[in-house]
Amino acid sequence: MIKSLSSMRRQRGALILVSSVLLLTIVTSATLYTGRVKTLEHRILLNQQNHRLAFSAAEAGVMRALGRLSREPQWTADTNGNLDNNAQFQITQSRQDIDRESSTVTLVTLTSSGSSPDGQANVTISEQALIYSILANPPDAPLIVAGGMNVSGSFEVTANPNGGGTGVPLSIWTDSLVDMNNGSGTTCGLQEFQDGNCSTDPYSEKGFKNLDIVDEDPDFPDDLMEYLFNVPEDQWTQLLAEADLVVSSCAGLDANTTGLVWVNGDCSINSNTQVGSSDDPVILIVTDGDITMNGGASLYGILFSFRKPGVTADFEIDMAGGAYTYGSVASNHPVGNSSGTYNAVYDADVLATIDQHDAFKRVARVPGSWRDF
């Protein structure tokens, strides 16, 4: 009986021992499994975090490249950089020039490769940008007027020698009649102007209108702002947003002024003051105001008198005492009602400089071009 009880105790002890070992094994296995799951979850979380950091680095690279293109449209070099969290990016780019009817735009494909701070994750994205000139159509005539001009004052216009085709000069382009029987208007060639013989050897003069004046043209654009800048006049605020300088007068403009300048109201340029230069010209847009260039004043570039939609007031352009614009003068409203004076010299080099100058380049992201790999 005693032996039987002792045997039962030993069996019970062995059973407890086996159960304890089995339970310990199960607990250990569960702990190890849980540890492996947690390790895997940590790795997944770390990979996700690294991917986000690498993606952010790639995006930062694209944004920095777009910013640099806005400042330096001619920038073409590949580049790399580091972020504050030690993530890195590398930018490469390719370019394609696209010829349009009147100008060339450049399509830039930016490819950015970003890496996480520990270098374990890499993301590559790309986006396209378009580099274009704010001057969509360089003017072919030194004087362009929508609504016609009343030739009751005086003007001296030096023609574009090829404005009407090769060897066909073009001085004035308008959609209304130019009556040369009034005032004292004269047009001539560049050589005659440079020799001081514009009035003695003209193309057109008082009482005689030659073919260099193209008036009542049915092909004249309905919207002159859209023709010149590819911005409809009822959306003029878009062009205003592109301006390098917005002012309420022309008092501070000088030879160092370049880029797109927007003037709200009257513009008076002092005597013997030069605005812009042949190497760094200006596009001067004067809205709802009179333009006065006093004796000896000069402007290199494009002078555009813009009357906003809905405004009915008359605004005048007056260039007195040997004041000249070298490039082109344009107006989206009739001029000459107050005997204004216009002196415009077509300067192909100045207009070509505007088309190529970085100050007139703008960068736009191409919608729908973003992609990752």
mmCIF file with all atom_site columns, C-alpha atoms in Angstrom, residues 245-326:
data_model
loop_
_atom_site.group_PDB
_atom_site.id
_atom_site.type_symbol
_atom_site.label_atom_id
_atom_site.label_alt_id
_atom_site.label_comp_id
_atom_site.label_asym_id
_atom_site.label_entity_id
_atom_site.label_seq_id
_atom_site.pdbx_PDB_ins_code
_atom_site.Cartn_x
_atom_site.Cartn_y
_atom_site.Cartn_z
_atom_site.occupancy
_atom_site.B_iso_or_equiv
_atom_site.pdbx_formal_charge
_atom_site.auth_seq_id
_atom_site.auth_comp_id
_atom_site.auth_asym_id
_atom_site.auth_atom_id
_atom_site.pdbx_PDB_model_num
ATOM 1  C CA . LEU A 1 245 ? 7.878   94.805  -61.148 1.00 0.00 ? 245 LEU A CA 1
ATOM 2  C CA . VAL A 1 246 ? 4.482   96.430  -60.471 1.00 0.00 ? 246 VAL A CA 1
ATOM 3  C CA . VAL A 1 247 ? 4.476   100.212 -59.970 1.00 0.00 ? 247 VAL A CA 1
ATOM 4  C CA . SER A 1 248 ? 2.072   103.145 -60.069 1.00 0.00 ? 248 SER A CA 1
ATOM 5  C CA . SER A 1 249 ? 4.324   105.421 -62.146 1.00 0.00 ? 249 SER A CA 1
ATOM 6  C CA . CYS A 1 250 ? 7.416   105.319 -64.359 1.00 0.00 ? 250 CYS A CA 1
ATOM 7  C CA . ALA A 1 251 ? 9.436   107.656 -62.143 1.00 0.00 ? 251 ALA A CA 1
ATOM 8  C CA . GLY A 1 252 ? 11.968  105.052 -61.007 1.00 0.00 ? 252 GLY A CA 1
ATOM 9  C CA . LEU A 1 253 ? 12.597  103.354 -64.347 1.00 0.00 ? 253 LEU A CA 1
ATOM 10 C CA . ASP A 1 254 ? 16.043  103.674 -65.913 1.00 0.00 ? 254 ASP A CA 1
ATOM 11 C CA . ALA A 1 255 ? 18.630  101.914 -68.074 1.00 0.00 ? 255 ALA A CA 1
ATOM 12 C CA . ASN A 1 256 ? 18.982  99.123  -65.492 1.00 0.00 ? 256 ASN A CA 1
ATOM 13 C CA . THR A 1 257 ? 15.288  98.248  -65.668 1.00 0.00 ? 257 THR A CA 1
ATOM 14 C CA . THR A 1 258 ? 14.614  94.936  -67.399 1.00 0.00 ? 258 THR A CA 1
ATOM 15 C CA . GLY A 1 259 ? 11.987  92.200  -67.450 1.00 0.00 ? 259 GLY A CA 1
ATOM 16 C CA . LEU A 1 260 ? 8.212   92.646  -67.453 1.00 0.00 ? 260 LEU A CA 1
ATOM 17 C CA . VAL A 1 261 ? 7.169   95.922  -65.809 1.00 0.00 ? 261 VAL A CA 1
ATOM 18 C CA . TRP A 1 262 ? 3.487   96.636  -65.117 1.00 0.00 ? 262 TRP A CA 1
ATOM 19 C CA . VAL A 1 263 ? 2.387   100.240 -64.529 1.00 0.00 ? 263 VAL A CA 1
ATOM 20 C CA . ASN A 1 264 ? -1.035  101.054 -63.089 1.00 0.00 ? 264 ASN A CA 1
ATOM 21 C CA . GLY A 1 265 ? -2.043  104.515 -64.305 1.00 0.00 ? 265 GLY A CA 1
ATOM 22 C CA . ASP A 1 266 ? -0.167  107.271 -66.101 1.00 0.00 ? 266 ASP A CA 1
ATOM 23 C CA . CYS A 1 267 ? 3.447   106.775 -67.154 1.00 0.00 ? 267 CYS A CA 1
ATOM 24 C CA . SER A 1 268 ? 5.742   109.768 -67.637 1.00 0.00 ? 268 SER A CA 1
ATOM 25 C CA . ILE A 1 269 ? 9.392   109.180 -68.555 1.00 0.00 ? 269 ILE A CA 1
ATOM 26 C CA . ASN A 1 270 ? 11.620  112.156 -67.835 1.00 0.00 ? 270 ASN A CA 1
ATOM 27 C CA . SER A 1 271 ? 13.675  113.939 -70.465 1.00 0.00 ? 271 SER A CA 1
ATOM 28 C CA . ASN A 1 272 ? 16.878  112.184 -71.563 1.00 0.00 ? 272 ASN A CA 1
ATOM 29 C CA . THR A 1 273 ? 16.004  109.111 -69.482 1.00 0.00 ? 273 THR A CA 1
ATOM 30 C CA . GLN A 1 274 ? 16.777  105.701 -70.938 1.00 0.00 ? 274 GLN A CA 1
ATOM 31 C CA . VAL A 1 275 ? 14.581  102.767 -69.937 1.00 0.00 ? 275 VAL A CA 1
ATOM 32 C CA . GLY A 1 276 ? 16.102  99.345  -70.593 1.00 0.00 ? 276 GLY A CA 1
ATOM 33 C CA . SER A 1 277 ? 18.971  98.738  -72.987 1.00 0.00 ? 277 SER A CA 1
ATOM 34 C CA . SER A 1 278 ? 19.721  96.797  -76.144 1.00 0.00 ? 278 SER A CA 1
ATOM 35 C CA . ASP A 1 279 ? 21.287  93.983  -74.082 1.00 0.00 ? 279 ASP A CA 1
ATOM 36 C CA . ASP A 1 280 ? 18.708  94.072  -71.280 1.00 0.00 ? 280 ASP A CA 1
ATOM 37 C CA . PRO A 1 281 ? 15.433  95.345  -72.764 1.00 0.00 ? 281 PRO A CA 1
ATOM 38 C CA . VAL A 1 282 ? 12.089  95.830  -71.056 1.00 0.00 ? 282 VAL A CA 1
ATOM 39 C CA . ILE A 1 283 ? 8.441   95.015  -71.711 1.00 0.00 ? 283 ILE A CA 1
ATOM 40 C CA . LEU A 1 284 ? 6.548   97.990  -70.284 1.00 0.00 ? 284 LEU A CA 1
ATOM 41 C CA . ILE A 1 285 ? 2.775   97.526  -69.948 1.00 0.00 ? 285 ILE A CA 1
ATOM 42 C CA . VAL A 1 286 ? 0.882   100.686 -68.987 1.00 0.00 ? 286 VAL A CA 1
ATOM 43 C CA . THR A 1 287 ? -2.719  100.044 -67.936 1.00 0.00 ? 287 THR A CA 1
ATOM 44 C CA . ASP A 1 288 ? -5.489  102.645 -68.092 1.00 0.00 ? 288 ASP A CA 1
ATOM 45 C CA . GLY A 1 289 ? -3.172  105.618 -68.280 1.00 0.00 ? 289 GLY A CA 1
ATOM 46 C CA . ASP A 1 290 ? -1.532  108.126 -70.602 1.00 0.00 ? 290 ASP A CA 1
ATOM 47 C CA . ILE A 1 291 ? 2.045   107.535 -71.727 1.00 0.00 ? 291 ILE A CA 1
ATOM 48 C CA . THR A 1 292 ? 4.382   110.510 -72.034 1.00 0.00 ? 292 THR A CA 1
ATOM 49 C CA . MET A 1 293 ? 8.006   110.266 -73.115 1.00 0.00 ? 293 MET A CA 1
ATOM 50 C CA . ASN A 1 294 ? 9.622   113.661 -72.754 1.00 0.00 ? 294 ASN A CA 1
ATOM 51 C CA . GLY A 1 295 ? 12.387  115.117 -74.917 1.00 0.00 ? 295 GLY A CA 1
ATOM 52 C CA . GLY A 1 296 ? 15.322  112.792 -75.504 1.00 0.00 ? 296 GLY A CA 1
ATOM 53 C CA . ALA A 1 297 ? 13.795  109.880 -73.582 1.00 0.00 ? 297 ALA A CA 1
ATOM 54 C CA . SER A 1 298 ? 14.269  106.389 -75.011 1.00 0.00 ? 298 SER A CA 1
ATOM 55 C CA . LEU A 1 299 ? 12.913  102.927 -74.338 1.00 0.00 ? 299 LEU A CA 1
ATOM 56 C CA . TYR A 1 300 ? 14.454  99.664  -75.531 1.00 0.00 ? 300 TYR A CA 1
ATOM 57 C CA . GLY A 1 301 ? 11.916  96.886  -75.802 1.00 0.00 ? 301 GLY A CA 1
ATOM 58 C CA . ILE A 1 302 ? 8.137   96.799  -76.129 1.00 0.00 ? 302 ILE A CA 1
ATOM 59 C CA . LEU A 1 303 ? 5.785   99.537  -74.963 1.00 0.00 ? 303 LEU A CA 1
ATOM 60 C CA . PHE A 1 304 ? 2.200   98.284  -74.628 1.00 0.00 ? 304 PHE A CA 1
ATOM 61 C CA . SER A 1 305 ? -0.676  100.609 -73.797 1.00 0.00 ? 305 SER A CA 1
ATOM 62 C CA . PHE A 1 306 ? -3.399  98.384  -72.330 1.00 0.00 ? 306 PHE A CA 1
ATOM 63 C CA . ARG A 1 307 ? -6.977  99.434  -71.669 1.00 0.00 ? 307 ARG A CA 1
ATOM 64 C CA . LYS A 1 308 ? -8.759  96.954  -69.429 1.00 0.00 ? 308 LYS A CA 1
ATOM 65 C CA . PRO A 1 309 ? -12.045 95.402  -70.593 1.00 0.00 ? 309 PRO A CA 1
ATOM 66 C CA . GLY A 1 310 ? -15.030 97.576  -69.725 1.00 0.00 ? 310 GLY A CA 1
ATOM 67 C CA . VAL A 1 311 ? -13.020 100.812 -69.545 1.00 0.00 ? 311 VAL A CA 1
ATOM 68 C CA . THR A 1 312 ? -14.204 103.414 -72.072 1.00 0.00 ? 312 THR A CA 1
ATOM 69 C CA . ALA A 1 313 ? -11.854 106.321 -71.317 1.00 0.00 ? 313 ALA A CA 1
ATOM 70 C CA . ASP A 1 314 ? -9.380  107.442 -73.989 1.00 0.00 ? 314 ASP A CA 1
ATOM 71 C CA . PHE A 1 315 ? -5.656  107.170 -73.269 1.00 0.00 ? 315 PHE A CA 1
ATOM 72 C CA . GLU A 1 316 ? -2.879  108.725 -75.317 1.00 0.00 ? 316 GLU A CA 1
ATOM 73 C CA . ILE A 1 317 ? 0.726   108.033 -76.238 1.00 0.00 ? 317 ILE A CA 1
ATOM 74 C CA . ASP A 1 318 ? 2.934   111.094 -76.660 1.00 0.00 ? 318 ASP A CA 1
ATOM 75 C CA . MET A 1 319 ? 6.638   110.949 -77.518 1.00 0.00 ? 319 MET A CA 1
ATOM 76 C CA . ALA A 1 320 ? 7.884   114.488 -77.804 1.00 0.00 ? 320 ALA A CA 1
ATOM 77 C CA . GLY A 1 321 ? 11.189  116.149 -78.621 1.00 0.00 ? 321 GLY A CA 1
ATOM 78 C CA . GLY A 1 322 ? 13.096  113.228 -80.117 1.00 0.00 ? 322 GLY A CA 1
ATOM 79 C CA . ALA A 1 323 ? 11.833  110.568 -77.712 1.00 0.00 ? 323 ALA A CA 1
ATOM 80 C CA . TYR A 1 324 ? 11.922  107.095 -79.285 1.00 0.00 ? 324 TYR A CA 1
ATOM 81 C CA . THR A 1 325 ? 11.030  103.496 -78.598 1.00 0.00 ? 325 THR A CA 1
ATOM 82 C CA . TYR A 1 326 ? 13.492  101.015 -80.083 1.00 0.00 ? 326 TYR A CA 1
#
